[in-house]
PDB file of C-alpha atoms in Angstrom:
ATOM      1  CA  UNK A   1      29.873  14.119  -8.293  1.00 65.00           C
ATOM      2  CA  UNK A   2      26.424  14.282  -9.547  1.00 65.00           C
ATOM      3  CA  UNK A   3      26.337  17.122 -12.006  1.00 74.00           C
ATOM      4  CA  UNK A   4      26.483  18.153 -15.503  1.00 82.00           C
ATOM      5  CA  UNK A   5      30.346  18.941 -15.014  1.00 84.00           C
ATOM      6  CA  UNK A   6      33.190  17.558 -13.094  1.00 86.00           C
ATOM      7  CA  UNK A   7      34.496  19.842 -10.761  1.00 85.00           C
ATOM      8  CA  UNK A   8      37.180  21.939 -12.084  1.00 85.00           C
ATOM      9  CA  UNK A   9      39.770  20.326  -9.387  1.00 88.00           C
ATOM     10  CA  UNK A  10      39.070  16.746 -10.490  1.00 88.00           C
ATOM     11  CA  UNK A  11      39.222  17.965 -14.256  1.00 89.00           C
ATOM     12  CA  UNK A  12      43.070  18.811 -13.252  1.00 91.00           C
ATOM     13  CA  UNK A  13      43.859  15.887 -11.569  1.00 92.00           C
ATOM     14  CA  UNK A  14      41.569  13.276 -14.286  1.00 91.00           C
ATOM     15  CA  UNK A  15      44.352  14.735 -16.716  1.00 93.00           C
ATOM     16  CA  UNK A  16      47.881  14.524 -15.051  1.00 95.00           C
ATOM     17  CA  UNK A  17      49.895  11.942 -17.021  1.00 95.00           C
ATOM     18  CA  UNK A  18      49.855   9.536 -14.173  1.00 95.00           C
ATOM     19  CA  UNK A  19      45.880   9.156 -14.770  1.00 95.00           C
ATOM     20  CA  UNK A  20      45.630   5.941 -17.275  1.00 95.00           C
ATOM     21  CA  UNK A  21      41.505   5.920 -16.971  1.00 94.00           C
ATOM     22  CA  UNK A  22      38.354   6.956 -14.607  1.00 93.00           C
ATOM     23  CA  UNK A  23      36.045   4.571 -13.797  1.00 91.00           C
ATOM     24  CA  UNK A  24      32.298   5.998 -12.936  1.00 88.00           C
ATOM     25  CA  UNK A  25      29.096   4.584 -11.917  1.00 82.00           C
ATOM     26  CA  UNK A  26      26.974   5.359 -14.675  1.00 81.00           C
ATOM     27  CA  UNK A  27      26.533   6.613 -18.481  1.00 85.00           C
ATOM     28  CA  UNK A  28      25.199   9.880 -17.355  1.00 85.00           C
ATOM     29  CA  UNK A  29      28.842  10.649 -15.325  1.00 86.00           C
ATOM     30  CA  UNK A  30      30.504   8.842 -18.216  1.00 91.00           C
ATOM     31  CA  UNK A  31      29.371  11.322 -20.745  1.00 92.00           C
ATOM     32  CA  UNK A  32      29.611  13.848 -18.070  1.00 92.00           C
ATOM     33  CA  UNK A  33      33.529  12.824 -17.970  1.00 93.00           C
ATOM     34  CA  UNK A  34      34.375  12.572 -21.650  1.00 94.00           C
ATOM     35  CA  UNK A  35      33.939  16.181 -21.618  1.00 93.00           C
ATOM     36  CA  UNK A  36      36.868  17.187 -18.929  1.00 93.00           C
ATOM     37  CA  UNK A  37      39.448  14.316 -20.617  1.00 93.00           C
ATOM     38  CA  UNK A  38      40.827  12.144 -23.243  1.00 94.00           C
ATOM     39  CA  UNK A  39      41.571   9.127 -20.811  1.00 95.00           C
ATOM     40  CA  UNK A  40      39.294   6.022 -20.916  1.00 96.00           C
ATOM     41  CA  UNK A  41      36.494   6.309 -18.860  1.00 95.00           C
ATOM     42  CA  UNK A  42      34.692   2.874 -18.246  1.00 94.00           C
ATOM     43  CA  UNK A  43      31.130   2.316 -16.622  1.00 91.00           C
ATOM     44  CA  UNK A  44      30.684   0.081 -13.389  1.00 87.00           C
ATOM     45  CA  UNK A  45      27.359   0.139 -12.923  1.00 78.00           C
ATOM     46  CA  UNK A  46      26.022   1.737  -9.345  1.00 75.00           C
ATOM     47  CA  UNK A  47      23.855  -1.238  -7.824  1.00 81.00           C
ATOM     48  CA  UNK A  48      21.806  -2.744  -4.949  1.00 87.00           C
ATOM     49  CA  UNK A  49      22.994  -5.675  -3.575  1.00 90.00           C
ATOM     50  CA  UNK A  50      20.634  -8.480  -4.099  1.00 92.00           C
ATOM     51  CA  UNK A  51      21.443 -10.165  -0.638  1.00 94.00           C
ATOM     52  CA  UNK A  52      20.287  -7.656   1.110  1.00 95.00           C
ATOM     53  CA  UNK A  53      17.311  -5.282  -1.275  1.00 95.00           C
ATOM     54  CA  UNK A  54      14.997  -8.539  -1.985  1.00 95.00           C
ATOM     55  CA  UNK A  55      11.167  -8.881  -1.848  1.00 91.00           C
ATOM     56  CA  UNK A  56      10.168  -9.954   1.968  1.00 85.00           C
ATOM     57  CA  UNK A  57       7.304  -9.367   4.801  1.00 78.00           C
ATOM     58  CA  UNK A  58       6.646  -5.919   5.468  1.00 71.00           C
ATOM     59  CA  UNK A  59       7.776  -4.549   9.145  1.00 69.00           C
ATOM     60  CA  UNK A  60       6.189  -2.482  11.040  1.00 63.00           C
ATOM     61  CA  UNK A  61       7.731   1.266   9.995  1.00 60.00           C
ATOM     62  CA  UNK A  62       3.949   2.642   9.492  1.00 55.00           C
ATOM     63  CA  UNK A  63       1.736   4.277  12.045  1.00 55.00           C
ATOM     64  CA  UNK A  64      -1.193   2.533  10.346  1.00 62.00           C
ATOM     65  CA  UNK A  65      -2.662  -0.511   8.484  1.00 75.00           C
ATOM     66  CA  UNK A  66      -3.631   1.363   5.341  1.00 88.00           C
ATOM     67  CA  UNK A  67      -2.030   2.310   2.416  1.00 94.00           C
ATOM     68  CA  UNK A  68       1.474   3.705   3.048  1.00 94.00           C
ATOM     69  CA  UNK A  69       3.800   5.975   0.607  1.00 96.00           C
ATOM     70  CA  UNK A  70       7.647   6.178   1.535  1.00 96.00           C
ATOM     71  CA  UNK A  71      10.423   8.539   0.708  1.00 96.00           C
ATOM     72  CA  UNK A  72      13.816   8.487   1.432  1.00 95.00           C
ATOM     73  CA  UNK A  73      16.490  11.076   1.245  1.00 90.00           C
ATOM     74  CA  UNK A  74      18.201  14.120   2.712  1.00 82.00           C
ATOM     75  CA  UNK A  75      16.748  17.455   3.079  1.00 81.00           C
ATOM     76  CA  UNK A  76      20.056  19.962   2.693  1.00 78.00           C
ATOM     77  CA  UNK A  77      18.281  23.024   1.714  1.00 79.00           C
ATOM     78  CA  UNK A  78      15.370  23.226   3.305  1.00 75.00           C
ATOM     79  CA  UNK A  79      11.920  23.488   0.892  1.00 76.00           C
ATOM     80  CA  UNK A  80      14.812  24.291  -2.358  1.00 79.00           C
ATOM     81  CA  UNK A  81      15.870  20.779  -1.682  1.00 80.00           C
ATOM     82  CA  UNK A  82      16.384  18.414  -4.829  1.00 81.00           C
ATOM     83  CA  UNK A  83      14.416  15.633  -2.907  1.00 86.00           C
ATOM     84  CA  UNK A  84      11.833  17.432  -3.030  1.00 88.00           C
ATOM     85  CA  UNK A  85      10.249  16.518   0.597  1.00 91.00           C
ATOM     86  CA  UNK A  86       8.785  19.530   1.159  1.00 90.00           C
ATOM     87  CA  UNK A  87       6.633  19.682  -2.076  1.00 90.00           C
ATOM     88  CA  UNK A  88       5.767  15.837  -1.336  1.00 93.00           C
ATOM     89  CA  UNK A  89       4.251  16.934   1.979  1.00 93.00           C
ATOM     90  CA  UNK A  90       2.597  19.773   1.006  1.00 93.00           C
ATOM     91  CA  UNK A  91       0.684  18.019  -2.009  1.00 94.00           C
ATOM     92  CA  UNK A  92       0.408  14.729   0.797  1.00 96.00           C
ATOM     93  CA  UNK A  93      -1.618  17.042   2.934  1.00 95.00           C
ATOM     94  CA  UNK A  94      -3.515  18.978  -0.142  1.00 95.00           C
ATOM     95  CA  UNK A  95      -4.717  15.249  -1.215  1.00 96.00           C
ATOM     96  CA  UNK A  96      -5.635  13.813   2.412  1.00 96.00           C
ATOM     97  CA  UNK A  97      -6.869  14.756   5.866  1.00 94.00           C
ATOM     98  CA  UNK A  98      -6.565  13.164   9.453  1.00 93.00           C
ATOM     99  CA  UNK A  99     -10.079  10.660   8.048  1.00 94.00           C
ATOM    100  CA  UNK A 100      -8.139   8.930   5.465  1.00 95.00           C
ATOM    101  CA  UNK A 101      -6.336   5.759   6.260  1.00 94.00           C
ATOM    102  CA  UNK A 102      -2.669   6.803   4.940  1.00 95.00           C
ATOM    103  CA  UNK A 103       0.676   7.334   6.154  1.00 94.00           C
ATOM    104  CA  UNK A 104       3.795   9.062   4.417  1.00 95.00           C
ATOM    105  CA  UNK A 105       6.590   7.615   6.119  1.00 95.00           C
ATOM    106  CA  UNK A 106       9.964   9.454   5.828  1.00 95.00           C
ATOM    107  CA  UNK A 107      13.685   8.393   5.876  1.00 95.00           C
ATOM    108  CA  UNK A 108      15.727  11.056   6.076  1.00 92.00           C
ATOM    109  CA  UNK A 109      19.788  11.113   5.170  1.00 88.00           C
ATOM    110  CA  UNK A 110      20.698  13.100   8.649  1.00 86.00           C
ATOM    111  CA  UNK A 111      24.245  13.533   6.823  1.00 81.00           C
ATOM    112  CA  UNK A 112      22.851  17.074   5.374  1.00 78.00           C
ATOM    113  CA  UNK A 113      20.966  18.602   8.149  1.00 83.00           C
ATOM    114  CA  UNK A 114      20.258  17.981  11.962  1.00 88.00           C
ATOM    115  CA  UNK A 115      16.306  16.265  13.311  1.00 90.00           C
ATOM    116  CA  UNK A 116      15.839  20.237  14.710  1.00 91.00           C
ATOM    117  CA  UNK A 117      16.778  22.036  11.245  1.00 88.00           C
ATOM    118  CA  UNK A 118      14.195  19.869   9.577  1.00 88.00           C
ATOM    119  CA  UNK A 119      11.646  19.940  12.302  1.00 89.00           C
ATOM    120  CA  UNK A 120      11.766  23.945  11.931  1.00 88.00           C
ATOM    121  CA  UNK A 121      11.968  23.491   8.147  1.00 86.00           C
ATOM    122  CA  UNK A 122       8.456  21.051   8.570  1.00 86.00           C
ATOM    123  CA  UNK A 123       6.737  24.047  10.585  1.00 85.00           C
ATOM    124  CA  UNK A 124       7.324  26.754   8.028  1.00 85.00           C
ATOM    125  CA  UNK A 125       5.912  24.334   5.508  1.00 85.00           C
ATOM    126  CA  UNK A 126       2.710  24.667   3.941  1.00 88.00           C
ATOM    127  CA  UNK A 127       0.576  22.057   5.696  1.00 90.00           C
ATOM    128  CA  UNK A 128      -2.268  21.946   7.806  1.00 90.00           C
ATOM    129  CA  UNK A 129      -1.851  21.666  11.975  1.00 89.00           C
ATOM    130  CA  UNK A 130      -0.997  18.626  13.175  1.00 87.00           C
ATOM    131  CA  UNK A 131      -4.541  17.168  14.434  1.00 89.00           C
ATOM    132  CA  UNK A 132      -5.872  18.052  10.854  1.00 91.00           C
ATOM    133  CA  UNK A 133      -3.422  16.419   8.709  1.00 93.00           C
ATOM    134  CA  UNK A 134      -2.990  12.412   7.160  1.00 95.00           C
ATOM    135  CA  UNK A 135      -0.368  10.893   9.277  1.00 93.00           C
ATOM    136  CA  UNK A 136       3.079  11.225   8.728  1.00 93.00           C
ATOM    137  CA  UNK A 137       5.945   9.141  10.411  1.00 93.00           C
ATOM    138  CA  UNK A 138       9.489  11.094  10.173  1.00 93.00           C
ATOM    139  CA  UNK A 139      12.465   8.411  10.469  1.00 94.00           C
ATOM    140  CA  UNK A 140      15.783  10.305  11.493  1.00 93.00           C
ATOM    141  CA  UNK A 141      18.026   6.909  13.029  1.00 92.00           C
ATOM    142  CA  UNK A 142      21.061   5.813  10.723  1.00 91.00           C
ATOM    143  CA  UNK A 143      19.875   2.500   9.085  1.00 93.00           C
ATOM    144  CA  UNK A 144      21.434  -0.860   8.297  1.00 94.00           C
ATOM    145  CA  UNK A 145      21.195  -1.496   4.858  1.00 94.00           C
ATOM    146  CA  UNK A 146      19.002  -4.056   6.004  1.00 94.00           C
ATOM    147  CA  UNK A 147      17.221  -2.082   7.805  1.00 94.00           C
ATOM    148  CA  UNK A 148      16.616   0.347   4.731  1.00 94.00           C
ATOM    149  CA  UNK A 149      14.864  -2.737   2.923  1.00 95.00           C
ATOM    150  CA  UNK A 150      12.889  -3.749   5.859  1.00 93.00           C
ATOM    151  CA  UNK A 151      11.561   0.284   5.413  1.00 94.00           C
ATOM    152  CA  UNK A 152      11.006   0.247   2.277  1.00 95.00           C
ATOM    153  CA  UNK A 153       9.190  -2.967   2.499  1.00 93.00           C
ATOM    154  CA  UNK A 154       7.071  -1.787   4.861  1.00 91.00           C
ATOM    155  CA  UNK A 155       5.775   0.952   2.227  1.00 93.00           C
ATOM    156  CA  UNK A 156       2.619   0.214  -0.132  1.00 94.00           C
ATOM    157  CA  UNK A 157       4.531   2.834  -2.595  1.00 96.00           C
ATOM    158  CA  UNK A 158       7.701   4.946  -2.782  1.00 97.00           C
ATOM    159  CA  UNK A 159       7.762   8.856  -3.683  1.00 96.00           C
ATOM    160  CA  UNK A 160      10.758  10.266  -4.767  1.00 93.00           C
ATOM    161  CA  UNK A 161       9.458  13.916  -6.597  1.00 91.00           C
ATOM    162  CA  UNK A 162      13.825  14.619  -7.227  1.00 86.00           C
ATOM    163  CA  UNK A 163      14.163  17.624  -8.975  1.00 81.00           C
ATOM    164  CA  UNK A 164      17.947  16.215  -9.657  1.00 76.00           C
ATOM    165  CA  UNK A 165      19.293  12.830  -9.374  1.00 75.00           C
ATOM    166  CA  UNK A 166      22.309  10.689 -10.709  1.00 65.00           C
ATOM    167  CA  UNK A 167      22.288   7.741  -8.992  1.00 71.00           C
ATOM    168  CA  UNK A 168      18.774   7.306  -6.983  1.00 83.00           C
ATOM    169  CA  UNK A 169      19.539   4.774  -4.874  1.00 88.00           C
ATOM    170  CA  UNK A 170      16.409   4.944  -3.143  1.00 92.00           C
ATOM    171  CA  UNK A 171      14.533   4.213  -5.808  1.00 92.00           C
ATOM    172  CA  UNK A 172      16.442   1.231  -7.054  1.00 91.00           C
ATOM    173  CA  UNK A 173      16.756  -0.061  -3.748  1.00 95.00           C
ATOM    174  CA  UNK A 174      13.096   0.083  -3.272  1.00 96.00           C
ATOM    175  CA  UNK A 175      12.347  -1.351  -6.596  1.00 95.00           C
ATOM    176  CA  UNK A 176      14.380  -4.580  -5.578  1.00 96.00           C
ATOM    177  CA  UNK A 177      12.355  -4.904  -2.364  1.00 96.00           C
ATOM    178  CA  UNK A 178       9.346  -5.148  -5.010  1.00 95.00           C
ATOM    179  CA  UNK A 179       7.765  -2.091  -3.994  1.00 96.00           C
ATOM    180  CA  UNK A 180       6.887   0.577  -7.364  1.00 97.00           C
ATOM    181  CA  UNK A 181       8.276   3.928  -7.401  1.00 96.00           C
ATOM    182  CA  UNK A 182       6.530   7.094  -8.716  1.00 95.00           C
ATOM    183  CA  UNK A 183       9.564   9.366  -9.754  1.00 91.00           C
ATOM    184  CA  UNK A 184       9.786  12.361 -12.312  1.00 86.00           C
ATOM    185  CA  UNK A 185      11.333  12.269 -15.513  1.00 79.00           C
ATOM    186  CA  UNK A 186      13.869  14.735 -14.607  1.00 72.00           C
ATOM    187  CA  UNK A 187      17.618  14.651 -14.847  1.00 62.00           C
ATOM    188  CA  UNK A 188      19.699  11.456 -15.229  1.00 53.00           C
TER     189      UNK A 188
END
């Protein structure tokens, strides 16, 4: 989960007497779980692996040679979505115009909504027409993990504007390839 609570099924089951401890990914969901149970709840820590999220040549992900910001995530609820994609592109397009020399390239998690539902989604967003705005490269395939490094070495910068995160992946992933990452500080 990746809340303030544990869902009131799993607070049931976390206290049955055949439960002897939880193990969770992180201090947020520990503190999260000391409040549902008495058991033992023990941190292993939610990580990259280093084999595969390292420093290494960028690949070419970008429509352009210039500076390049990334962001990677799903888009379940449209422009309400705790990603955040939609406010991203909007201020993207406020900042630059078709002249500059940028590119936001986007991964998207297609486990939340299809390439049409965020197309449509993109079109009722508040951005310029297409031969006006910066360039933007949308990324739908399923990735490698490898293949998610080679992206996110290919970016000069990733975005993630979350308005809700537990884990960020992303972001730690992306910080392991050696690239910065301009986040909020919001949530866990």
């Amino acid at each position: 989960w990746e809340g303030d609570r544990i869902p009131e099924q799993w607070a049931e089951i976390v206290n049955k007497n055949y439960v002897k401890g939880i193990f969770v990914p992180s201090t947020f969901c520990a503190e999260v779980a000391k409040k549902a149970t008495d058991k033992p709840v023990v941190v292993i820590p939610h990580g990259y692996d280093p084999k595969v999220f390292y420093r290494r040549k960028p690949v070419a992900f970008q429509q352009n040679k210039g500076f390049n910001f990334g962001f990677c995530g799903g888009w379940a609820q449209g422009k309400d979505d705790r990603k955040g994609f939609q406010m991203l592109l909007e201020e993207y397009c406020r900042e630059f115009s078709k002249k500059d020399d940028v590119c936001l390239n986007a991964k998207f998690n297609m486990a939340y909504q299809s390439t049409e539902k965020i197309m449509h989604d993109i079109q009722l967003a508040d951005i310029p027409p297409k031969e006006q705005r910066p360039a933007v490269n949308l990324l739908f395939q399923q990735m490698l993990p490898s293949e998610l490094a080679e992206f996110y070495s290919s970016c000069d910068i990733m975005v993630s504007p979350t308005k809700g995160e537990a884990f960020s992946m992303p972001a730690l992933e992306a910080l392991a390839c050696g690239v910065p990452v301009v986040s909020p500080a919001y949530s866990a």
